[in-house]
Short mmCIF file of C-alpha atoms in Angstrom, two decimals:
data_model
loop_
_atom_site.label_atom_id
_atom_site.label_comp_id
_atom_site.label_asym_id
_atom_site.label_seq_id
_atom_site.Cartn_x
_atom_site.Cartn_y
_atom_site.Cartn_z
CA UNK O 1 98.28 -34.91 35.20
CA UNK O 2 95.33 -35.22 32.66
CA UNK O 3 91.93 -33.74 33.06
CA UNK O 4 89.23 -35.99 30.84
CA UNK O 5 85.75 -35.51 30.68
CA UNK O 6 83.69 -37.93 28.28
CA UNK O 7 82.27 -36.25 25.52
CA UNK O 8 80.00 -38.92 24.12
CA UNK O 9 76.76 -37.70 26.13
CA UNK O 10 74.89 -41.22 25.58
CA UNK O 11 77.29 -42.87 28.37
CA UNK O 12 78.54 -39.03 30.21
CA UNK O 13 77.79 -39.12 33.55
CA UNK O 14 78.20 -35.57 35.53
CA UNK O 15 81.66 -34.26 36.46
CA UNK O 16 85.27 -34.59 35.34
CA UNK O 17 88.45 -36.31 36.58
CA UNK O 18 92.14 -35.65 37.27
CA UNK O 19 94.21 -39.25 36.92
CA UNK O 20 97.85 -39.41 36.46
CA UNK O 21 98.89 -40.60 33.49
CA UNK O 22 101.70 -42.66 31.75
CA UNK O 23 102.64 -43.55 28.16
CA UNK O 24 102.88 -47.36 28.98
CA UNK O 25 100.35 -48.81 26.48
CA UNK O 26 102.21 -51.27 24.54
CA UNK O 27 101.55 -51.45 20.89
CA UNK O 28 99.37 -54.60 19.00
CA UNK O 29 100.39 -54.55 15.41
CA UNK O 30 98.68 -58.10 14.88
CA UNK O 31 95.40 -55.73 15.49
CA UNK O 32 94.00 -52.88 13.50
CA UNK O 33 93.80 -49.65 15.46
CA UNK O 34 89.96 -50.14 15.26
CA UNK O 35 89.76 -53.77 16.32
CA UNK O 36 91.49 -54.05 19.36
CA UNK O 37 95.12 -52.15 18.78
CA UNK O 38 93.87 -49.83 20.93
CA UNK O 39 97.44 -48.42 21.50
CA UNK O 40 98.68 -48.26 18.17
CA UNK O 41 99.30 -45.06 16.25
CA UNK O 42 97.48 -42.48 15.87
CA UNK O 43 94.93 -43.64 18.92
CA UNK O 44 95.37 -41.41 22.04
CA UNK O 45 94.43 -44.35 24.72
CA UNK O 46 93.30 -43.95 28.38
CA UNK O 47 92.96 -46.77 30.44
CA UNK O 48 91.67 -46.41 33.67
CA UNK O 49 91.03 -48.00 36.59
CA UNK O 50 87.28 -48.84 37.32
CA UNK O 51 86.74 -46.71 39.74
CA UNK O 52 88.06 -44.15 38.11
CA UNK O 53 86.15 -44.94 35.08
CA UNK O 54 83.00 -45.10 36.83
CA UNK O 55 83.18 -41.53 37.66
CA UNK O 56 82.71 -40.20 34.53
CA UNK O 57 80.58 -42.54 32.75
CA UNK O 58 78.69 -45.93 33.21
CA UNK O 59 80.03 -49.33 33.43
CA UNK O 60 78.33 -50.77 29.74
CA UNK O 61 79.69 -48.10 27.93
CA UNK O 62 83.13 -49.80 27.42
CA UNK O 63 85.14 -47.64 25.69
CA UNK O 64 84.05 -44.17 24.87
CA UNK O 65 85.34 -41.22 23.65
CA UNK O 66 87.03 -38.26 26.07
CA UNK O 67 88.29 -34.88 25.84
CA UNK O 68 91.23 -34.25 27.76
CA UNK O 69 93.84 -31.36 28.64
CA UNK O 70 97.18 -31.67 30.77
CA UNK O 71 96.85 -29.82 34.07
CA UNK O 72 99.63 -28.54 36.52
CA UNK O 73 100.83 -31.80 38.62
CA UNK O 74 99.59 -31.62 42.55
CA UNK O 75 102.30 -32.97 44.63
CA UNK O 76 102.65 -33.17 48.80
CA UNK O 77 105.92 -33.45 50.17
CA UNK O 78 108.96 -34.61 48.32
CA UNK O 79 109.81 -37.27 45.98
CA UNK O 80 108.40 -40.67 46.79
CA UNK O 81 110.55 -44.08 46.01
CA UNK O 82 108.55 -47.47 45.98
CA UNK O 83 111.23 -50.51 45.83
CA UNK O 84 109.82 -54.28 45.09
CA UNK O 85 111.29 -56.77 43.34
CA UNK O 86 112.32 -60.26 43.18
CA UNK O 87 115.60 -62.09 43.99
CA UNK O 88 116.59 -61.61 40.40
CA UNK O 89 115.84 -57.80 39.90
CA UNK O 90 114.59 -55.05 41.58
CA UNK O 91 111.87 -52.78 40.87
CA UNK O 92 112.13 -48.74 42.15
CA UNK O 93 108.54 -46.76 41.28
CA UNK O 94 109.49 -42.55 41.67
CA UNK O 95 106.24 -41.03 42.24
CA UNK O 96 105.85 -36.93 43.15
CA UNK O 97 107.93 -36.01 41.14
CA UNK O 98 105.47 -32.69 39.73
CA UNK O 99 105.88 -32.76 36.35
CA UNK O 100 106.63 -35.41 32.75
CA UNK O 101 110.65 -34.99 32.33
CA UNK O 102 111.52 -33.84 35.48
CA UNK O 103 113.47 -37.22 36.49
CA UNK O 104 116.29 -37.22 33.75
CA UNK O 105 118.38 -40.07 35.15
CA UNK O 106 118.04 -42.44 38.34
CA UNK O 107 121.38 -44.34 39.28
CA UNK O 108 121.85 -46.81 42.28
CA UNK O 109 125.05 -47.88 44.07
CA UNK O 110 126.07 -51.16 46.06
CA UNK O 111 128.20 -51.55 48.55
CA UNK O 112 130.97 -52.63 46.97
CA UNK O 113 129.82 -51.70 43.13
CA UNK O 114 130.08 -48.60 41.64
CA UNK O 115 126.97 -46.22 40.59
CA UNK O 116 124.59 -47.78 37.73
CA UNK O 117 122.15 -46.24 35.29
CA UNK O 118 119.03 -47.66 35.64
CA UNK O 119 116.87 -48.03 33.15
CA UNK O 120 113.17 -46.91 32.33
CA UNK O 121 110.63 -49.80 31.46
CA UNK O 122 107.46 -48.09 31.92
CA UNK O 123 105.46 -44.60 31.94
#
């Protein structure tokens, strides 16, 4: 979990938020860090959704600076599994999990195949 709080007051509205975050923000080396690559090394990128966004400043400010800090994970319950897919591959989202690196490996089994590593394609 990630606390931000803008800290450009020309767009800071009052208050803070807490948003789960992930490291999926695929690089754009065709763009310059300051020109769109907003992922690309050595940017620190959060993009959130617009209501969360809303929260802590206003809508024309774009993109705007934040100051941010990792907080203890707030979880209720046990481990959450989210399956979706399509006919050619299937999709398994692990949420409530507490804390980053506390899922090491996930493996699934058919009924008549033997256990398989599956692999990590996002977050």
């Amino acid at each position: 979990m990630i606390y931000l709080l803008v800290s450009d007051r020309q767009w800071c509205l009052p208050g803070s938020i807490v948003v789960t975050a992930t490291n999926f923000c695929p690089l754009n080396p065709a763009l310059p860090s300051e020109k769109g690559g907003w992922c690309n090394p050595p940017l620190r990128h959060f993009d959130l959704s617009q209501p969360a966004f809303l929260r802590i400043t206003q809508y024309k400010a774009e993109i705007v600076p934040v100051a941010y800090r990792r907080v203890p994970c707030v979880r209720r319950g046990g481990i959450r599994f989210q399956m979706n897919g399509h006919p050619y591959f299937n999709l398994v989202l692990i949420t409530n999990v507490g804390g980053a690196g506390d899922v090491h490996v996930v493996a699934i089994k058919g009924s008549r195949l033997e256990w398989q590593q599956m692999k990590q394609n996002w977050g």
